[in-house]
Amino acid sequence: MEFLFEYGLFFAKAITVVMAIVAVLIAFVAIAMKQKGQASGKGQLEIRSISDALEDVTDYAEKMLLSDAQLKQFMKDKKAEEKAKAKADKAAIKRAAKNKIGSDPNLSDSPAKISTDKARLFVINFHGSVDAHEVANLREEITAILLAAEDNDEVLVNLESGGGVVHGYGLAASQLQRIKAKGLKLTICVDKVAASGGYMMACVADRLICANFAIIGSIGVIAQMPNFNKLLKKNDIDFEQHTAGDYKRTLTVFGENNDEGRAKFKAELEEVHVMFKDFVNTNRPSLDIAKVATGEYWFGLQAKELGLVDELATSDDIILELNKTHEIFSVKYSEKKNVMEKLGFAAENTMFRAYNRIFNQSQTPIS
């Protein structure tokens, strides 16, 4: 028995040493990969032609429906069409270069802008979380578009967000305002939800479209927190908090809250709500803001009647509609993450998804 006890003690010590060594190795690997990630740059911008992808789908569908003789003629016509397009593109390049050199010989080495028959539509996908960290990529995508866009180009944002922190979604809405300030038309499509901070972004659009049962609105402000002061007192645990300034901290998690702090906290929420309403009213002046800014949300069909959106449609139909008159490109900026960052991001996303699932199921009716 004594032998087994000593062996177990030795085994426990060995496991402890191994775990300590593994922890140190993981820390060194994390630091090394973080430094490598910092040295390799922020991220990368990807621009993909949606028009080309739609054309490929159309061609494939047509080919599957044709007989052998029809397919042969189709391929012949397609080849002639591609040849004519390549010739037209080459002529446009020469014409643009000639015009640039003629207007300013000193700029002959810089690239000339090539005019096309169709305007361009740049598509951004924004799926916002509670902390609105996606705005970091959004700002890069918008900056890239503004640097490349010409006068007749447009921007479409596929937006999905149930809202979150005020400062995060305020910045996201300000990023969308940059598009309009540049003189580009902004269309926003909502297939599922644009509520609270999500609607703060959506209302900036020149043309706001949503699906029939998308959740729209929730123009209100909420703040909530637990208070453990009674629990601490029950267990004889003291908590100290010192501030300079009457309202440096109104409500706390561990301290004892009072009516004055609660009143100030509620007043601050009201101030934010007033700013939220003013922002929506500025961007959509025809709205009856007193009627819709109650914190309620509506489905797309109801939102259309209230004037919260302009049209009812899915983003897919809008893309197909605009593809007739525009060359469409998706714009996506993504940051490269090392292994440790990916693991941390995955864990964070799991917690957020669990919270959102519980919260949404308790708030959203189902059928």
mmCIF file of C-alpha atoms in Angstrom:
data_model
loop_
_atom_site.group_PDB
_atom_site.id
_atom_site.type_symbol
_atom_site.label_atom_id
_atom_site.label_comp_id
_atom_site.label_asym_id
_atom_site.label_seq_id
_atom_site.Cartn_x
_atom_site.Cartn_y
_atom_site.Cartn_z
ATOM 1 C CA MET A 1 0.000 0.000 0.000
ATOM 2 C CA GLU A 2 2.859 2.380 0.871
ATOM 3 C CA PHE A 3 4.442 1.601 -2.498
ATOM 4 C CA LEU A 4 1.242 2.518 -4.326
ATOM 5 C CA PHE A 5 0.955 5.747 -2.365
ATOM 6 C CA GLU A 6 4.545 6.748 -3.200
ATOM 7 C CA TYR A 7 4.047 5.760 -6.827
ATOM 8 C CA GLY A 8 0.877 7.857 -7.067
ATOM 9 C CA LEU A 9 2.653 10.829 -5.508
ATOM 10 C CA PHE A 10 5.540 10.454 -7.966
ATOM 11 C CA PHE A 11 3.101 10.156 -10.877
ATOM 12 C CA ALA A 12 1.259 13.327 -9.808
ATOM 13 C CA LYS A 13 4.548 15.232 -9.582
ATOM 14 C CA ALA A 14 5.561 13.986 -13.030
ATOM 15 C CA ILE A 15 2.246 15.078 -14.540
ATOM 16 C CA THR A 16 2.615 18.504 -12.924
ATOM 17 C CA VAL A 17 6.115 18.945 -14.377
ATOM 18 C CA VAL A 18 4.958 17.860 -17.844
ATOM 19 C CA MET A 19 2.010 20.263 -17.739
ATOM 20 C CA ALA A 20 4.293 23.115 -16.670
ATOM 21 C CA ILE A 21 6.678 22.392 -19.557
ATOM 22 C CA VAL A 22 3.786 22.238 -22.041
ATOM 23 C CA ALA A 23 2.392 25.538 -20.730
ATOM 24 C CA VAL A 24 5.779 27.237 -21.179
ATOM 25 C CA LEU A 25 6.118 25.845 -24.714
ATOM 26 C CA ILE A 26 2.625 27.047 -25.640
ATOM 27 C CA ALA A 27 3.447 30.512 -24.316
ATOM 28 C CA PHE A 28 6.660 30.687 -26.368
ATOM 29 C CA VAL A 29 4.861 29.465 -29.504
ATOM 30 C CA ALA A 30 2.079 32.025 -28.997
ATOM 31 C CA ILE A 31 4.578 34.884 -28.632
ATOM 32 C CA ALA A 32 6.553 33.751 -31.677
ATOM 33 C CA MET A 33 3.460 33.398 -33.850
ATOM 34 C CA LYS A 34 2.130 36.751 -32.682
ATOM 35 C CA GLN A 35 5.386 38.446 -33.660
ATOM 36 C CA LYS A 36 5.321 36.628 -36.994
ATOM 37 C CA GLY A 37 1.749 37.768 -37.588
ATOM 38 C CA GLN A 38 2.652 41.357 -36.769
ATOM 39 C CA ALA A 39 5.604 41.260 -39.145
ATOM 40 C CA SER A 40 3.574 39.811 -42.025
ATOM 41 C CA GLY A 41 1.178 42.764 -42.159
ATOM 42 C CA LYS A 42 -2.424 43.444 -41.253
ATOM 43 C CA GLY A 43 -4.457 41.516 -43.777
ATOM 44 C CA GLN A 44 -5.537 41.271 -47.372
ATOM 45 C CA LEU A 45 -8.185 42.740 -49.632
ATOM 46 C CA GLU A 46 -10.104 40.429 -51.946
ATOM 47 C CA ILE A 47 -12.127 41.740 -54.889
ATOM 48 C CA ARG A 48 -14.159 39.201 -56.840
ATOM 49 C CA SER A 49 -16.428 39.661 -59.853
ATOM 50 C CA ILE A 50 -19.988 38.657 -58.975
ATOM 51 C CA SER A 51 -21.050 39.428 -62.554
ATOM 52 C CA ASP A 52 -18.591 36.852 -63.901
ATOM 53 C CA ALA A 53 -19.815 34.281 -61.384
ATOM 54 C CA LEU A 54 -23.442 34.884 -62.407
ATOM 55 C CA GLU A 55 -22.477 34.621 -66.064
ATOM 56 C CA ASP A 56 -20.784 31.275 -65.402
ATOM 57 C CA VAL A 57 -23.924 29.972 -63.672
ATOM 58 C CA THR A 58 -26.098 31.190 -66.557
ATOM 59 C CA ASP A 59 -23.842 29.582 -69.170
ATOM 60 C CA TYR A 60 -23.779 26.275 -67.298
ATOM 61 C CA ALA A 61 -27.570 26.205 -66.911
ATOM 62 C CA GLU A 62 -28.099 27.034 -70.585
ATOM 63 C CA LYS A 63 -25.635 24.367 -71.722
ATOM 64 C CA MET A 64 -27.378 21.706 -69.633
ATOM 65 C CA LEU A 65 -30.709 22.514 -71.332
ATOM 66 C CA LEU A 66 -29.462 22.488 -74.941
ATOM 67 C CA SER A 67 -29.326 19.682 -77.465
ATOM 68 C CA ASP A 68 -25.983 18.739 -79.024
ATOM 69 C CA ALA A 69 -26.645 20.866 -82.123
ATOM 70 C CA GLN A 70 -27.804 23.826 -80.051
ATOM 71 C CA LEU A 71 -24.801 23.462 -77.730
ATOM 72 C CA LYS A 72 -22.421 23.539 -80.689
ATOM 73 C CA GLN A 73 -23.970 26.792 -81.957
ATOM 74 C CA PHE A 74 -23.993 28.202 -78.408
ATOM 75 C CA MET A 75 -20.264 27.582 -77.982
ATOM 76 C CA LYS A 76 -19.573 29.150 -81.375
ATOM 77 C CA ASP A 77 -21.574 32.278 -80.507
ATOM 78 C CA LYS A 78 -19.936 32.443 -77.079
ATOM 79 C CA LYS A 79 -16.465 32.320 -78.571
ATOM 80 C CA ALA A 80 -17.319 35.128 -81.006
ATOM 81 C CA GLU A 81 -18.777 37.177 -78.150
ATOM 82 C CA GLU A 82 -15.631 36.756 -76.027
ATOM 83 C CA LYS A 83 -13.437 37.697 -78.979
ATOM 84 C CA ALA A 84 -15.453 40.880 -79.597
ATOM 85 C CA LYS A 85 -15.327 41.755 -75.892
ATOM 86 C CA ALA A 86 -11.552 41.298 -75.760
ATOM 87 C CA LYS A 87 -11.182 43.537 -78.814
ATOM 88 C CA ALA A 88 -13.390 46.214 -77.244
ATOM 89 C CA ASP A 89 -11.433 46.065 -73.968
ATOM 90 C CA LYS A 90 -8.153 46.454 -75.834
ATOM 91 C CA ALA A 91 -9.498 49.473 -77.717
ATOM 92 C CA ALA A 92 -10.731 51.012 -74.463
ATOM 93 C CA ILE A 93 -7.276 50.620 -72.896
ATOM 94 C CA LYS A 94 -5.597 52.325 -75.848
ATOM 95 C CA ARG A 95 -8.178 55.103 -75.888
ATOM 96 C CA ALA A 96 -7.826 55.758 -72.150
ATOM 97 C CA ALA A 97 -4.033 55.832 -72.359
ATOM 98 C CA LYS A 98 -4.131 58.193 -75.339
ATOM 99 C CA ASN A 99 -6.544 60.567 -73.617
ATOM 100 C CA LYS A 100 -4.426 60.634 -70.452
ATOM 101 C CA ILE A 101 -1.197 61.358 -72.277
ATOM 102 C CA GLY A 102 -2.896 64.028 -74.355
ATOM 103 C CA SER A 103 -4.321 65.777 -71.309
ATOM 104 C CA ASP A 104 -1.101 65.682 -69.249
ATOM 105 C CA PRO A 105 2.143 64.308 -70.747
ATOM 106 C CA ASN A 106 3.791 64.303 -67.298
ATOM 107 C CA LEU A 107 1.382 61.580 -66.122
ATOM 108 C CA SER A 108 2.063 59.154 -68.960
ATOM 109 C CA ASP A 109 3.639 56.604 -66.593
ATOM 110 C CA SER A 110 0.648 56.477 -64.255
ATOM 111 C CA PRO A 111 -2.277 54.109 -64.924
ATOM 112 C CA ALA A 112 -5.201 55.521 -66.881
ATOM 113 C CA LYS A 113 -8.789 54.907 -65.835
ATOM 114 C CA ILE A 114 -10.696 52.859 -68.367
ATOM 115 C CA SER A 115 -14.310 53.818 -68.940
ATOM 116 C CA THR A 116 -16.827 51.003 -69.492
ATOM 117 C CA ASP A 117 -20.398 50.929 -70.746
ATOM 118 C CA LYS A 118 -21.652 49.808 -67.327
ATOM 119 C CA ALA A 119 -21.239 51.496 -63.972
ATOM 120 C CA ARG A 120 -19.758 49.386 -61.188
ATOM 121 C CA LEU A 121 -21.521 48.132 -58.083
ATOM 122 C CA PHE A 122 -19.358 47.250 -55.083
ATOM 123 C CA VAL A 123 -20.890 44.757 -52.637
ATOM 124 C CA ILE A 124 -19.943 44.531 -48.955
ATOM 125 C CA ASN A 125 -21.212 41.927 -46.491
ATOM 126 C CA PHE A 126 -21.499 43.106 -42.878
ATOM 127 C CA HIS A 127 -22.556 40.638 -40.176
ATOM 128 C CA GLY A 128 -22.304 42.576 -36.928
ATOM 129 C CA SER A 129 -21.768 41.176 -33.436
ATOM 130 C CA VAL A 130 -22.502 42.785 -30.072
ATOM 131 C CA ASP A 131 -19.126 44.529 -29.818
ATOM 132 C CA ALA A 132 -19.186 45.580 -33.518
ATOM 133 C CA HIS A 133 -15.552 44.551 -34.001
ATOM 134 C CA GLU A 134 -16.364 43.912 -37.689
ATOM 135 C CA VAL A 135 -16.179 47.677 -38.257
ATOM 136 C CA ALA A 136 -12.376 47.317 -38.417
ATOM 137 C CA ASN A 137 -12.718 45.385 -41.682
ATOM 138 C CA LEU A 138 -15.616 47.543 -42.888
ATOM 139 C CA ARG A 139 -13.511 50.701 -42.779
ATOM 140 C CA GLU A 140 -10.793 49.022 -44.895
ATOM 141 C CA GLU A 141 -13.349 47.848 -47.467
ATOM 142 C CA ILE A 142 -14.948 51.281 -47.734
ATOM 143 C CA THR A 143 -11.574 53.013 -48.025
ATOM 144 C CA ALA A 144 -10.613 50.696 -50.891
ATOM 145 C CA ILE A 145 -13.909 51.382 -52.672
ATOM 146 C CA LEU A 146 -13.612 55.160 -52.296
ATOM 147 C CA LEU A 147 -10.091 55.087 -53.725
ATOM 148 C CA ALA A 148 -11.229 53.155 -56.812
ATOM 149 C CA ALA A 149 -14.782 54.408 -57.382
ATOM 150 C CA GLU A 150 -15.850 56.720 -60.199
ATOM 151 C CA ASP A 151 -18.808 59.087 -60.388
ATOM 152 C CA ASN A 152 -21.520 56.647 -61.513
ATOM 153 C CA ASP A 153 -20.473 53.735 -59.314
ATOM 154 C CA GLU A 154 -22.660 52.492 -56.448
ATOM 155 C CA VAL A 155 -22.274 50.520 -53.223
ATOM 156 C CA LEU A 156 -24.532 47.783 -51.844
ATOM 157 C CA VAL A 157 -24.215 46.537 -48.261
ATOM 158 C CA ASN A 158 -25.747 43.228 -47.201
ATOM 159 C CA LEU A 159 -26.407 44.005 -43.546
ATOM 160 C CA GLU A 160 -27.210 41.622 -40.714
ATOM 161 C CA SER A 161 -27.051 42.779 -37.109
ATOM 162 C CA GLY A 162 -29.151 42.788 -33.980
ATOM 163 C CA GLY A 163 -27.201 45.730 -32.594
ATOM 164 C CA GLY A 164 -24.725 46.130 -29.770
ATOM 165 C CA VAL A 165 -22.506 48.771 -28.183
ATOM 166 C CA VAL A 166 -23.370 52.372 -29.039
ATOM 167 C CA HIS A 167 -19.862 53.573 -29.872
ATOM 168 C CA GLY A 168 -19.182 50.562 -32.118
ATOM 169 C CA TYR A 169 -22.338 50.915 -34.198
ATOM 170 C CA GLY A 170 -22.035 54.681 -34.197
ATOM 171 C CA LEU A 171 -18.658 54.269 -35.887
ATOM 172 C CA ALA A 172 -20.080 51.695 -38.316
ATOM 173 C CA ALA A 173 -22.847 54.125 -39.329
ATOM 174 C CA SER A 174 -20.254 56.878 -39.765
ATOM 175 C CA GLN A 175 -18.260 54.607 -42.075
ATOM 176 C CA LEU A 176 -21.353 54.184 -44.273
ATOM 177 C CA GLN A 177 -21.817 57.953 -44.326
ATOM 178 C CA ARG A 178 -18.383 58.225 -45.969
ATOM 179 C CA ILE A 179 -19.872 56.523 -49.038
ATOM 180 C CA LYS A 180 -22.640 59.109 -49.378
ATOM 181 C CA ALA A 181 -20.229 61.969 -48.690
ATOM 182 C CA LYS A 182 -18.243 60.782 -51.726
ATOM 183 C CA GLY A 183 -21.400 61.132 -53.853
ATOM 184 C CA LEU A 184 -21.938 57.393 -54.359
ATOM 185 C CA LYS A 185 -25.416 55.885 -54.100
ATOM 186 C CA LEU A 186 -25.731 53.546 -51.109
ATOM 187 C CA THR A 187 -28.164 50.618 -51.132
ATOM 188 C CA ILE A 188 -28.582 48.466 -48.029
ATOM 189 C CA CYS A 189 -30.264 45.042 -48.081
ATOM 190 C CA VAL A 190 -31.480 43.274 -44.952
ATOM 191 C CA ASP A 191 -32.417 39.611 -45.339
ATOM 192 C CA LYS A 192 -32.694 38.706 -41.638
ATOM 193 C CA VAL A 193 -32.256 41.480 -39.081
ATOM 194 C CA ALA A 194 -31.264 45.135 -38.733
ATOM 195 C CA ALA A 195 -32.290 46.086 -35.224
ATOM 196 C CA SER A 196 -31.072 48.709 -32.745
ATOM 197 C CA GLY A 197 -27.473 49.480 -33.790
ATOM 198 C CA GLY A 198 -28.104 47.490 -36.959
ATOM 199 C CA TYR A 199 -30.907 49.875 -37.900
ATOM 200 C CA MET A 200 -28.675 52.819 -36.981
ATOM 201 C CA MET A 201 -26.486 51.630 -39.854
ATOM 202 C CA ALA A 202 -29.372 50.735 -42.175
ATOM 203 C CA CYS A 203 -31.116 54.111 -41.983
ATOM 204 C CA VAL A 204 -28.102 55.779 -43.634
ATOM 205 C CA ALA A 205 -28.998 54.147 -46.976
ATOM 206 C CA ASP A 206 -30.333 56.019 -49.998
ATOM 207 C CA ARG A 207 -32.317 52.868 -50.776
ATOM 208 C CA LEU A 208 -33.222 50.532 -47.907
ATOM 209 C CA ILE A 209 -34.579 47.084 -48.782
ATOM 210 C CA CYS A 210 -35.543 44.149 -46.576
ATOM 211 C CA ALA A 211 -37.099 40.706 -46.859
ATOM 212 C CA ASN A 212 -40.742 40.231 -45.876
ATOM 213 C CA PHE A 213 -40.001 38.782 -42.448
ATOM 214 C CA ALA A 214 -36.723 40.507 -41.655
ATOM 215 C CA ILE A 215 -36.632 42.053 -38.173
ATOM 216 C CA ILE A 216 -36.398 45.844 -38.427
ATOM 217 C CA GLY A 217 -36.331 48.699 -35.916
ATOM 218 C CA SER A 218 -35.761 48.390 -32.157
ATOM 219 C CA ILE A 219 -34.873 52.085 -31.954
ATOM 220 C CA GLY A 220 -34.112 52.087 -28.264
ATOM 221 C CA VAL A 221 -31.308 51.709 -25.712
ATOM 222 C CA ILE A 222 -30.809 49.023 -23.079
ATOM 223 C CA ALA A 223 -28.261 48.502 -20.301
ATOM 224 C CA GLN A 224 -28.285 45.777 -17.689
ATOM 225 C CA MET A 225 -25.930 44.392 -15.054
ATOM 226 C CA PRO A 226 -26.041 42.187 -11.966
ATOM 227 C CA ASN A 227 -25.135 43.475 -8.505
ATOM 228 C CA PHE A 228 -23.342 41.211 -6.021
ATOM 229 C CA ASN A 229 -23.130 43.638 -3.106
ATOM 230 C CA LYS A 230 -25.567 41.718 -0.887
ATOM 231 C CA LEU A 231 -23.746 38.469 -1.617
ATOM 232 C CA LEU A 232 -20.407 40.026 -0.639
ATOM 233 C CA LYS A 233 -21.841 41.382 2.611
ATOM 234 C CA LYS A 234 -23.382 38.014 3.435
ATOM 235 C CA ASN A 235 -19.941 36.431 3.155
ATOM 236 C CA ASP A 236 -18.157 39.254 5.047
ATOM 237 C CA ILE A 237 -16.263 40.419 1.952
ATOM 238 C CA ASP A 238 -15.430 44.113 1.768
ATOM 239 C CA PHE A 239 -15.364 45.976 -1.546
ATOM 240 C CA GLU A 240 -13.836 49.427 -1.922
ATOM 241 C CA GLN A 241 -14.210 51.805 -4.843
ATOM 242 C CA HIS A 242 -12.877 55.352 -4.929
ATOM 243 C CA THR A 243 -13.766 57.946 -7.578
ATOM 244 C CA ALA A 244 -13.107 61.605 -8.304
ATOM 245 C CA GLY A 245 -16.136 63.291 -9.834
ATOM 246 C CA ASP A 246 -19.742 62.947 -8.739
ATOM 247 C CA TYR A 247 -20.748 60.665 -11.595
ATOM 248 C CA LYS A 248 -17.512 58.882 -12.468
ATOM 249 C CA ARG A 249 -19.350 55.660 -11.627
ATOM 250 C CA THR A 250 -23.148 55.621 -11.370
ATOM 251 C CA LEU A 251 -23.931 51.903 -11.029
ATOM 252 C CA THR A 252 -21.457 49.177 -10.083
ATOM 253 C CA VAL A 253 -21.398 45.393 -10.076
ATOM 254 C CA PHE A 254 -19.895 44.950 -6.600
ATOM 255 C CA GLY A 255 -20.587 48.244 -4.819
ATOM 256 C CA GLU A 256 -23.800 49.380 -3.161
ATOM 257 C CA ASN A 257 -25.953 51.291 -5.664
ATOM 258 C CA ASN A 258 -28.219 54.171 -4.653
ATOM 259 C CA ASP A 259 -31.207 56.000 -6.135
ATOM 260 C CA GLU A 260 -29.108 58.999 -7.206
ATOM 261 C CA GLY A 261 -26.798 56.761 -9.233
ATOM 262 C CA ARG A 262 -29.739 54.941 -10.786
ATOM 263 C CA ALA A 263 -31.413 58.214 -11.758
ATOM 264 C CA LYS A 264 -28.226 59.488 -13.399
ATOM 265 C CA PHE A 265 -27.738 56.189 -15.231
ATOM 266 C CA LYS A 266 -31.297 56.302 -16.598
ATOM 267 C CA ALA A 267 -30.818 59.941 -17.628
ATOM 268 C CA GLU A 268 -27.718 58.965 -19.604
ATOM 269 C CA LEU A 269 -29.702 56.228 -21.368
ATOM 270 C CA GLU A 270 -32.370 58.775 -22.281
ATOM 271 C CA GLU A 271 -29.715 61.095 -23.722
ATOM 272 C CA VAL A 272 -28.372 58.299 -25.905
ATOM 273 C CA HIS A 273 -31.923 57.477 -27.025
ATOM 274 C CA VAL A 274 -32.524 61.107 -28.017
ATOM 275 C CA MET A 275 -29.321 61.108 -30.094
ATOM 276 C CA PHE A 276 -30.353 57.803 -31.682
ATOM 277 C CA LYS A 277 -33.773 59.214 -32.633
ATOM 278 C CA ASP A 278 -32.234 62.411 -34.029
ATOM 279 C CA PHE A 279 -29.821 60.372 -36.150
ATOM 280 C CA VAL A 280 -32.612 58.224 -37.605
ATOM 281 C CA ASN A 281 -34.834 61.258 -38.174
ATOM 282 C CA THR A 282 -32.033 63.089 -40.004
ATOM 283 C CA ASN A 283 -31.479 60.174 -42.374
ATOM 284 C CA ARG A 284 -35.178 59.307 -42.814
ATOM 285 C CA PRO A 285 -37.068 62.586 -42.227
ATOM 286 C CA SER A 286 -40.415 61.201 -43.424
ATOM 287 C CA LEU A 287 -40.592 58.793 -40.466
ATOM 288 C CA ASP A 288 -43.001 59.381 -37.594
ATOM 289 C CA ILE A 289 -40.111 59.074 -35.149
ATOM 290 C CA ALA A 290 -42.310 59.223 -32.041
ATOM 291 C CA LYS A 291 -44.263 56.212 -33.321
ATOM 292 C CA VAL A 292 -41.305 53.996 -34.268
ATOM 293 C CA ALA A 293 -38.713 54.943 -31.619
ATOM 294 C CA THR A 294 -40.336 52.983 -28.807
ATOM 295 C CA GLY A 295 -37.784 50.165 -28.745
ATOM 296 C CA GLU A 296 -40.169 47.840 -30.602
ATOM 297 C CA TYR A 297 -39.182 45.847 -33.662
ATOM 298 C CA TRP A 298 -41.295 44.991 -36.694
ATOM 299 C CA PHE A 299 -41.185 42.463 -39.493
ATOM 300 C CA GLY A 300 -40.443 43.638 -43.016
ATOM 301 C CA LEU A 301 -44.067 43.851 -44.154
ATOM 302 C CA GLN A 302 -44.924 46.048 -41.165
ATOM 303 C CA ALA A 303 -41.706 48.046 -41.448
ATOM 304 C CA LYS A 304 -42.577 48.957 -45.044
ATOM 305 C CA GLU A 305 -45.953 50.353 -43.956
ATOM 306 C CA LEU A 306 -44.289 52.404 -41.201
ATOM 307 C CA GLY A 307 -41.682 53.815 -43.589
ATOM 308 C CA LEU A 308 -38.732 52.145 -41.869
ATOM 309 C CA VAL A 309 -37.714 50.621 -45.227
ATOM 310 C CA ASP A 310 -38.290 51.584 -48.855
ATOM 311 C CA GLU A 311 -38.853 48.237 -50.577
ATOM 312 C CA LEU A 312 -39.476 44.558 -49.907
ATOM 313 C CA ALA A 313 -37.115 42.135 -51.646
ATOM 314 C CA THR A 314 -34.238 39.780 -50.956
ATOM 315 C CA SER A 315 -30.635 40.753 -51.597
ATOM 316 C CA ASP A 316 -30.465 38.003 -54.242
ATOM 317 C CA ASP A 317 -33.162 39.647 -56.368
ATOM 318 C CA ILE A 318 -31.548 43.077 -56.000
ATOM 319 C CA ILE A 319 -28.197 41.670 -57.167
ATOM 320 C CA LEU A 320 -29.862 40.097 -60.218
ATOM 321 C CA GLU A 321 -31.698 43.350 -60.944
ATOM 322 C CA LEU A 322 -28.577 45.516 -60.747
ATOM 323 C CA ASN A 323 -26.475 43.014 -62.700
ATOM 324 C CA LYS A 324 -28.364 44.100 -65.836
ATOM 325 C CA THR A 325 -26.993 47.636 -65.576
ATOM 326 C CA HIS A 326 -23.806 47.255 -63.501
ATOM 327 C CA GLU A 327 -20.567 45.320 -63.322
ATOM 328 C CA ILE A 328 -20.776 43.869 -59.799
ATOM 329 C CA PHE A 329 -17.787 43.203 -57.548
ATOM 330 C CA SER A 330 -17.656 41.885 -53.988
ATOM 331 C CA VAL A 331 -15.125 43.574 -51.714
ATOM 332 C CA LYS A 332 -13.827 41.751 -48.643
ATOM 333 C CA TYR A 333 -11.020 42.633 -46.249
ATOM 334 C CA SER A 334 -9.787 39.969 -43.829
ATOM 335 C CA GLU A 335 -6.959 39.887 -41.328
ATOM 336 C CA LYS A 336 -4.603 36.941 -41.125
ATOM 337 C CA LYS A 337 -4.753 35.216 -37.752
ATOM 338 C CA ASN A 338 -2.244 32.838 -36.208
ATOM 339 C CA VAL A 339 -3.251 29.570 -34.551
ATOM 340 C CA MET A 340 -3.608 31.008 -31.048
ATOM 341 C CA GLU A 341 -5.700 33.927 -32.296
ATOM 342 C CA LYS A 342 -7.947 31.541 -34.219
ATOM 343 C CA LEU A 343 -8.468 29.403 -31.110
ATOM 344 C CA GLY A 344 -9.263 32.456 -29.000
ATOM 345 C CA PHE A 345 -11.568 33.859 -31.678
ATOM 346 C CA ALA A 346 -13.380 30.522 -31.970
ATOM 347 C CA ALA A 347 -13.910 30.357 -28.199
ATOM 348 C CA GLU A 348 -15.172 33.946 -28.134
ATOM 349 C CA ASN A 349 -17.558 33.285 -31.021
ATOM 350 C CA THR A 350 -18.882 30.180 -29.278
ATOM 351 C CA MET A 351 -19.725 32.180 -26.152
ATOM 352 C CA PHE A 352 -21.345 34.972 -28.180
ATOM 353 C CA ARG A 353 -23.391 32.479 -30.199
ATOM 354 C CA ALA A 354 -24.574 30.779 -27.014
ATOM 355 C CA TYR A 355 -25.578 34.124 -25.504
ATOM 356 C CA ASN A 356 -27.308 35.290 -28.691
ATOM 357 C CA ARG A 357 -29.155 31.994 -29.042
ATOM 358 C CA ILE A 358 -30.511 32.179 -25.491
ATOM 359 C CA PHE A 359 -31.357 35.890 -25.777
ATOM 360 C CA ASN A 360 -32.954 35.658 -29.223
ATOM 361 C CA GLN A 361 -35.044 32.621 -28.317
ATOM 362 C CA SER A 362 -36.417 34.468 -25.324
ATOM 363 C CA GLN A 363 -37.189 37.620 -27.332
ATOM 364 C CA THR A 364 -38.216 36.456 -30.811
ATOM 365 C CA PRO A 365 -41.528 34.696 -31.570
ATOM 366 C CA ILE A 366 -41.335 31.502 -33.594
ATOM 367 C CA SER A 367 -43.782 29.816 -35.926
#
